[in-house]
Amino acid sequence: MSEIAIEIESMSKSYRGEGEIVHVIRDLDLTVPLGQIVSVEGASGVGKSTLLHIVGSIDTPVEGKVRIFGEEITSMTERQKENFRAANVGLIFQHHYLLPDFTVLENVIMPLWIQRKNVSKSTDNAIEMLKNVGLGHRLHHYPSQISGGEMARAGVARALVGGKKLILADEPTGNLDRDNSEKLADLLWKLQEQLGFTMLIVTHDQDLAARVPRRFRLKEGHLEPFS
Ligand SMILES: Nc1ncnc2c1ncn2[C@@H]1O[C@H](COP(=O)(O)OP(=O)(O)O)[C@@H](O)[C@H]1O
Ligand SMILES: [Mg+2]
């Protein structure tokens, strides 16, 4: 496998608005080695989520190439992208998007079930991941029966289950108070040390960003390093 997790070459993204074209990302380059934690900061509306979605193969650039673990996702078919994403990419959002009619455990098994993995092994993996995020005592609770901090941690377990090697986090602490934000950051760093995944974090949270070893600001379509 390639030693590089994320490789973006001359990537541009624009949207066609009401008659005019909005250039969100212009000729952007970024290389992230395996296992690195990188943040993307910047004002609201500058294109942080757009960049994250392109790296996660949910959105497509207008120009340029994106390779993840040496594979060019920009030339994959929708089906190939779906399979690639399911096997490699974990997404963490500001809002957890846990399915309300399923238990915490079922929510975390879901990504493995979608990949048609062995049911009893998937259950074991999901339970282990939930224990790892401190939710071993909440397996059979429904999302409405757990706290906001616990929901965020369940979202992390769902993103990581199955051994995902690339974690994309969009404002992961955006919905949490200071105490829970700090707990979530501690958890992400602990898991990263254990599991060695590469993580791209979009955030406004200065306490979270301060922990990140390689920080960028997205401004006028470009990434400016600032630490
Ligand atoms: N699907 C879309 N169609 C048109 N414009 C979009 C779309 N998605 C995002 N945009 C525009 O692209 C810009 C960047 O959005 P976004 O990536 O969500 O910013 P951020 O995450 O930094 O707040 C915004 O001006 C937004 O309005
Ligand atoms: Mg955003």
mmCIF file of C-alpha atoms and ligand atoms in Angstrom:
data_model
loop_
_atom_site.group_PDB
_atom_site.id
_atom_site.type_symbol
_atom_site.label_atom_id
_atom_site.label_comp_id
_atom_site.label_asym_id
_atom_site.label_seq_id
_atom_site.Cartn_x
_atom_site.Cartn_y
_atom_site.Cartn_z
ATOM 1 C CA MET A 1 0.000 0.000 0.000
ATOM 2 C CA SER A 2 1.037 3.576 -0.696
ATOM 3 C CA GLU A 3 2.624 5.546 2.190
ATOM 4 C CA ILE A 4 0.372 8.448 1.278
ATOM 5 C CA ALA A 5 -3.201 8.590 2.565
ATOM 6 C CA ILE A 6 -4.520 11.639 0.715
ATOM 7 C CA GLU A 7 -3.101 13.117 -2.472
ATOM 8 C CA ILE A 8 -4.911 16.025 -4.097
ATOM 9 C CA GLU A 9 -3.525 17.486 -7.313
ATOM 10 C CA SER A 10 -4.670 20.769 -8.883
ATOM 11 C CA MET A 11 -8.205 20.205 -7.698
ATOM 12 C CA SER A 12 -10.940 22.737 -8.382
ATOM 13 C CA LYS A 13 -14.597 22.777 -7.480
ATOM 14 C CA SER A 14 -17.260 25.225 -8.500
ATOM 15 C CA TYR A 15 -21.013 25.332 -8.243
ATOM 16 C CA ARG A 16 -23.355 26.849 -10.756
ATOM 17 C CA GLY A 17 -25.490 29.250 -8.759
ATOM 18 C CA GLU A 18 -28.233 31.522 -10.054
ATOM 19 C CA GLY A 19 -26.643 32.294 -13.407
ATOM 20 C CA GLU A 20 -23.159 32.703 -11.983
ATOM 21 C CA ILE A 21 -20.477 30.143 -11.227
ATOM 22 C CA VAL A 22 -19.191 30.078 -7.657
ATOM 23 C CA HIS A 23 -15.573 28.917 -7.479
ATOM 24 C CA VAL A 24 -15.252 27.264 -4.093
ATOM 25 C CA ILE A 25 -11.893 25.477 -4.435
ATOM 26 C CA ARG A 26 -9.186 26.607 -6.852
ATOM 27 C CA ASP A 27 -6.220 24.573 -7.965
ATOM 28 C CA LEU A 28 -5.706 22.998 -4.560
ATOM 29 C CA ASP A 29 -2.862 20.609 -3.736
ATOM 30 C CA LEU A 30 -2.543 18.566 -0.558
ATOM 31 C CA THR A 31 -0.558 15.497 0.445
ATOM 32 C CA VAL A 32 -1.222 13.768 3.755
ATOM 33 C CA PRO A 33 0.956 10.824 4.803
ATOM 34 C CA LEU A 34 -0.576 7.756 6.444
ATOM 35 C CA GLY A 35 -1.498 8.254 10.085
ATOM 36 C CA GLN A 36 -1.329 12.051 10.119
ATOM 37 C CA ILE A 37 -3.966 14.307 11.709
ATOM 38 C CA VAL A 38 -4.692 17.453 9.688
ATOM 39 C CA SER A 39 -7.158 20.258 10.315
ATOM 40 C CA VAL A 40 -8.917 22.547 7.883
ATOM 41 C CA GLU A 41 -10.144 25.760 9.443
ATOM 42 C CA GLY A 42 -11.688 28.863 7.966
ATOM 43 C CA ALA A 43 -14.762 31.072 7.900
ATOM 44 C CA SER A 44 -18.230 29.730 7.310
ATOM 45 C CA GLY A 45 -18.964 29.112 3.630
ATOM 46 C CA VAL A 46 -15.345 28.969 2.413
ATOM 47 C CA GLY A 47 -15.691 25.366 1.254
ATOM 48 C CA LYS A 48 -14.438 23.242 4.151
ATOM 49 C CA SER A 49 -17.279 20.721 3.962
ATOM 50 C CA THR A 50 -17.011 20.664 0.167
ATOM 51 C CA LEU A 51 -13.334 19.724 0.456
ATOM 52 C CA LEU A 52 -14.101 17.020 3.010
ATOM 53 C CA HIS A 53 -16.855 15.572 0.830
ATOM 54 C CA ILE A 54 -14.536 15.456 -2.189
ATOM 55 C CA VAL A 55 -11.849 13.641 -0.169
ATOM 56 C CA GLY A 56 -14.568 11.228 0.983
ATOM 57 C CA SER A 57 -15.717 10.684 -2.640
ATOM 58 C CA ILE A 58 -19.214 11.922 -1.777
ATOM 59 C CA ASP A 59 -18.754 14.955 -4.017
ATOM 60 C CA THR A 60 -16.790 15.217 -7.278
ATOM 61 C CA PRO A 61 -14.316 17.917 -8.270
ATOM 62 C CA VAL A 62 -14.607 19.801 -11.555
ATOM 63 C CA GLU A 63 -10.891 19.459 -12.235
ATOM 64 C CA GLY A 64 -7.903 17.673 -10.769
ATOM 65 C CA LYS A 65 -7.150 14.330 -9.220
ATOM 66 C CA VAL A 66 -7.762 12.876 -5.784
ATOM 67 C CA ARG A 67 -6.013 9.690 -4.732
ATOM 68 C CA ILE A 68 -6.780 7.951 -1.450
ATOM 69 C CA PHE A 69 -4.342 5.235 -0.390
ATOM 70 C CA GLY A 70 -2.937 5.361 -3.927
ATOM 71 C CA GLU A 71 -6.295 4.785 -5.611
ATOM 72 C CA GLU A 72 -7.675 7.470 -7.842
ATOM 73 C CA ILE A 73 -11.211 8.032 -6.611
ATOM 74 C CA THR A 74 -11.889 10.742 -9.188
ATOM 75 C CA SER A 75 -11.979 8.199 -12.000
ATOM 76 C CA MET A 76 -14.147 5.610 -10.205
ATOM 77 C CA THR A 77 -17.744 4.854 -11.086
ATOM 78 C CA GLU A 78 -20.417 5.637 -8.478
ATOM 79 C CA ARG A 79 -20.567 1.958 -7.536
ATOM 80 C CA GLN A 80 -16.782 1.714 -7.160
ATOM 81 C CA LYS A 81 -16.790 4.857 -5.016
ATOM 82 C CA GLU A 82 -19.507 3.428 -2.781
ATOM 83 C CA ASN A 83 -17.524 0.235 -2.225
ATOM 84 C CA PHE A 84 -14.296 2.139 -1.700
ATOM 85 C CA ARG A 85 -15.954 4.444 0.829
ATOM 86 C CA ALA A 86 -17.610 1.590 2.711
ATOM 87 C CA ALA A 87 -14.276 -0.196 3.087
ATOM 88 C CA ASN A 88 -11.984 2.758 3.791
ATOM 89 C CA VAL A 89 -13.670 5.974 4.873
ATOM 90 C CA GLY A 90 -15.385 6.817 8.170
ATOM 91 C CA LEU A 91 -17.385 10.020 8.474
ATOM 92 C CA ILE A 92 -18.037 11.903 11.704
ATOM 93 C CA PHE A 93 -20.532 14.764 11.608
ATOM 94 C CA GLN A 94 -21.576 17.608 13.856
ATOM 95 C CA HIS A 95 -25.000 15.995 14.110
ATOM 96 C CA HIS A 96 -24.600 12.315 14.804
ATOM 97 C CA TYR A 97 -27.308 11.052 12.377
ATOM 98 C CA LEU A 98 -27.906 7.949 14.480
ATOM 99 C CA LEU A 99 -31.041 6.160 13.273
ATOM 100 C CA PRO A 100 -33.664 6.679 16.018
ATOM 101 C CA ASP A 101 -35.429 3.337 15.554
ATOM 102 C CA PHE A 102 -32.270 1.279 16.040
ATOM 103 C CA THR A 103 -30.271 0.668 19.197
ATOM 104 C CA VAL A 104 -26.787 2.066 19.650
ATOM 105 C CA LEU A 105 -25.354 -1.373 18.864
ATOM 106 C CA GLU A 106 -27.490 -1.777 15.730
ATOM 107 C CA ASN A 107 -26.435 1.690 14.544
ATOM 108 C CA VAL A 108 -22.785 0.707 14.850
ATOM 109 C CA ILE A 109 -23.267 -2.701 13.184
ATOM 110 C CA MET A 110 -25.087 -1.063 10.244
ATOM 111 C CA PRO A 111 -21.979 -0.116 8.164
ATOM 112 C CA LEU A 112 -20.751 -3.736 8.397
ATOM 113 C CA TRP A 113 -24.172 -5.114 7.619
ATOM 114 C CA ILE A 114 -24.295 -2.910 4.490
ATOM 115 C CA GLN A 115 -20.974 -4.447 3.456
ATOM 116 C CA ARG A 116 -22.500 -7.915 3.979
ATOM 117 C CA LYS A 117 -19.901 -8.881 6.559
ATOM 118 C CA ASN A 118 -20.382 -11.951 8.751
ATOM 119 C CA VAL A 119 -23.155 -11.164 11.246
ATOM 120 C CA SER A 120 -21.694 -12.594 14.455
ATOM 121 C CA LYS A 121 -18.230 -11.200 13.723
ATOM 122 C CA SER A 122 -19.780 -7.806 12.950
ATOM 123 C CA THR A 123 -21.638 -7.864 16.257
ATOM 124 C CA ASP A 124 -18.409 -8.678 18.113
ATOM 125 C CA ASN A 125 -16.558 -5.874 16.264
ATOM 126 C CA ALA A 126 -19.299 -3.342 16.995
ATOM 127 C CA ILE A 127 -19.436 -4.296 20.697
ATOM 128 C CA GLU A 128 -15.661 -4.015 20.951
ATOM 129 C CA MET A 129 -15.712 -0.591 19.281
ATOM 130 C CA LEU A 130 -18.504 0.607 21.570
ATOM 131 C CA LYS A 131 -16.556 -0.555 24.622
ATOM 132 C CA ASN A 132 -13.555 1.299 23.228
ATOM 133 C CA VAL A 133 -15.529 4.573 23.131
ATOM 134 C CA GLY A 134 -16.885 3.995 26.664
ATOM 135 C CA LEU A 135 -20.374 2.839 25.670
ATOM 136 C CA GLY A 136 -20.199 -0.810 26.648
ATOM 137 C CA HIS A 137 -23.090 -0.166 29.062
ATOM 138 C CA ARG A 138 -25.310 1.490 26.430
ATOM 139 C CA LEU A 139 -25.449 -1.198 23.718
ATOM 140 C CA HIS A 140 -29.202 -1.757 23.781
ATOM 141 C CA HIS A 141 -30.277 1.815 24.443
ATOM 142 C CA TYR A 142 -31.925 3.857 21.712
ATOM 143 C CA PRO A 143 -30.365 7.193 20.667
ATOM 144 C CA SER A 144 -33.139 9.097 22.483
ATOM 145 C CA GLN A 145 -32.138 7.359 25.733
ATOM 146 C CA ILE A 146 -28.508 8.515 25.791
ATOM 147 C CA SER A 147 -26.861 11.906 26.316
ATOM 148 C CA GLY A 148 -25.469 14.226 23.627
ATOM 149 C CA GLY A 149 -21.904 13.305 24.508
ATOM 150 C CA GLU A 150 -22.779 9.604 24.294
ATOM 151 C CA MET A 151 -24.439 10.106 20.908
ATOM 152 C CA ALA A 152 -21.285 11.794 19.636
ATOM 153 C CA ARG A 153 -19.208 8.852 20.883
ATOM 154 C CA ALA A 154 -21.599 6.384 19.240
ATOM 155 C CA GLY A 155 -21.104 8.353 16.006
ATOM 156 C CA VAL A 156 -17.347 7.898 16.381
ATOM 157 C CA ALA A 157 -17.782 4.137 16.934
ATOM 158 C CA ARG A 158 -19.951 3.895 13.813
ATOM 159 C CA ALA A 159 -17.335 5.807 11.768
ATOM 160 C CA LEU A 160 -14.460 3.602 12.915
ATOM 161 C CA VAL A 161 -16.033 0.148 12.955
ATOM 162 C CA GLY A 162 -14.553 -2.287 10.447
ATOM 163 C CA GLY A 163 -11.059 -0.821 10.698
ATOM 164 C CA LYS A 164 -11.513 2.330 8.600
ATOM 165 C CA LYS A 165 -8.170 3.901 7.765
ATOM 166 C CA LEU A 166 -9.366 7.384 6.813
ATOM 167 C CA ILE A 167 -11.543 9.395 9.185
ATOM 168 C CA LEU A 168 -13.167 12.601 7.978
ATOM 169 C CA ALA A 169 -14.651 14.718 10.742
ATOM 170 C CA ASP A 170 -16.813 17.757 9.944
ATOM 171 C CA GLU A 171 -17.109 19.950 13.058
ATOM 172 C CA PRO A 172 -17.114 16.868 15.331
ATOM 173 C CA THR A 173 -17.469 18.993 18.479
ATOM 174 C CA GLY A 174 -19.796 21.574 16.908
ATOM 175 C CA ASN A 175 -22.807 20.381 18.839
ATOM 176 C CA LEU A 176 -21.141 19.754 22.215
ATOM 177 C CA ASP A 177 -20.415 21.804 25.329
ATOM 178 C CA ARG A 178 -16.820 22.389 26.373
ATOM 179 C CA ASP A 179 -16.612 19.396 28.697
ATOM 180 C CA ASN A 180 -17.986 16.935 26.134
ATOM 181 C CA SER A 181 -15.854 18.512 23.375
ATOM 182 C CA GLU A 182 -12.751 17.862 25.402
ATOM 183 C CA LYS A 183 -13.833 14.277 26.089
ATOM 184 C CA LEU A 184 -14.498 13.695 22.401
ATOM 185 C CA ALA A 185 -11.095 15.107 21.426
ATOM 186 C CA ASP A 186 -9.385 12.921 24.061
ATOM 187 C CA LEU A 187 -11.225 9.934 22.626
ATOM 188 C CA LEU A 188 -10.310 10.692 18.997
ATOM 189 C CA TRP A 189 -6.644 11.090 19.923
ATOM 190 C CA LYS A 190 -6.626 7.907 22.003
ATOM 191 C CA LEU A 191 -8.229 5.924 19.162
ATOM 192 C CA GLN A 192 -5.873 7.412 16.589
ATOM 193 C CA GLU A 193 -2.900 6.337 18.669
ATOM 194 C CA GLN A 194 -4.351 2.822 19.031
ATOM 195 C CA LEU A 195 -5.538 2.338 15.472
ATOM 196 C CA GLY A 196 -3.250 4.617 13.446
ATOM 197 C CA PHE A 197 -5.861 6.017 11.077
ATOM 198 C CA THR A 198 -5.386 9.207 9.072
ATOM 199 C CA MET A 199 -7.782 11.984 10.080
ATOM 200 C CA LEU A 200 -8.904 15.174 8.382
ATOM 201 C CA ILE A 201 -10.793 17.446 10.765
ATOM 202 C CA VAL A 202 -12.816 20.477 9.759
ATOM 203 C CA THR A 203 -13.346 22.661 12.812
ATOM 204 C CA HIS A 204 -14.059 26.049 14.316
ATOM 205 C CA ASP A 205 -13.203 24.748 17.777
ATOM 206 C CA GLN A 206 -9.901 26.378 18.707
ATOM 207 C CA ASP A 207 -9.262 23.987 21.601
ATOM 208 C CA LEU A 208 -9.645 21.025 19.261
ATOM 209 C CA ALA A 209 -7.564 22.651 16.503
ATOM 210 C CA ALA A 210 -4.785 23.458 18.980
ATOM 211 C CA ARG A 211 -4.143 19.709 19.354
ATOM 212 C CA VAL A 212 -3.702 19.162 15.619
ATOM 213 C CA PRO A 213 -0.084 18.771 14.464
ATOM 214 C CA ARG A 214 -0.658 20.094 10.922
ATOM 215 C CA ARG A 215 -3.134 22.908 10.467
ATOM 216 C CA PHE A 216 -4.432 24.643 7.348
ATOM 217 C CA ARG A 217 -6.727 27.569 6.760
ATOM 218 C CA LEU A 218 -8.972 27.397 3.701
ATOM 219 C CA LYS A 219 -9.191 30.847 2.150
ATOM 220 C CA GLU A 220 -10.244 31.917 -1.338
ATOM 221 C CA GLY A 221 -10.090 28.343 -2.545
ATOM 222 C CA HIS A 222 -6.563 27.645 -1.300
ATOM 223 C CA LEU A 223 -5.100 25.922 1.755
ATOM 224 C CA GLU A 224 -2.661 28.042 3.750
ATOM 225 C CA PRO A 225 -0.510 26.197 6.273
ATOM 226 C CA PHE A 226 -0.266 28.014 9.591
ATOM 227 C CA SER A 227 1.429 25.736 12.086
HETATM 228 N N1 LIG B 1 -24.710 21.775 -3.687
HETATM 229 C C1 LIG B 1 -24.359 23.067 -3.761
HETATM 230 N N2 LIG B 1 -24.835 23.861 -4.750
HETATM 231 C C2 LIG B 1 -24.460 25.155 -4.834
HETATM 232 N N3 LIG B 1 -23.634 25.769 -3.985
HETATM 233 C C3 LIG B 1 -23.121 25.032 -2.967
HETATM 234 C C4 LIG B 1 -23.457 23.647 -2.793
HETATM 235 N N4 LIG B 1 -22.811 23.176 -1.704
HETATM 236 C C5 LIG B 1 -22.093 24.227 -1.223
HETATM 237 N N5 LIG B 1 -22.284 25.330 -1.974
HETATM 238 C C6 LIG B 1 -21.645 26.639 -1.757
HETATM 239 O O1 LIG B 1 -20.258 26.438 -1.680
HETATM 240 C C7 LIG B 1 -19.686 27.250 -0.658
HETATM 241 C C8 LIG B 1 -18.935 26.402 0.343
HETATM 242 O O2 LIG B 1 -19.840 25.616 1.112
HETATM 243 P P1 LIG B 1 -19.333 24.646 2.276
HETATM 244 O O3 LIG B 1 -18.332 23.715 1.722
HETATM 245 O O4 LIG B 1 -20.528 24.045 2.898
HETATM 246 O O5 LIG B 1 -18.625 25.678 3.275
HETATM 247 P P2 LIG B 1 -18.138 25.509 4.784
HETATM 248 O O6 LIG B 1 -18.214 24.067 5.140
HETATM 249 O O7 LIG B 1 -16.739 26.066 4.813
HETATM 250 O O8 LIG B 1 -19.028 26.353 5.633
HETATM 251 C C9 LIG B 1 -20.839 28.045 -0.060
HETATM 252 O O9 LIG B 1 -20.846 29.320 -0.668
HETATM 253 C C10 LIG B 1 -22.047 27.245 -0.431
HETATM 254 O O10 LIG B 1 -23.155 28.067 -0.563
HETATM 255 MG MG MG B 2 -19.331 23.106 6.594
#
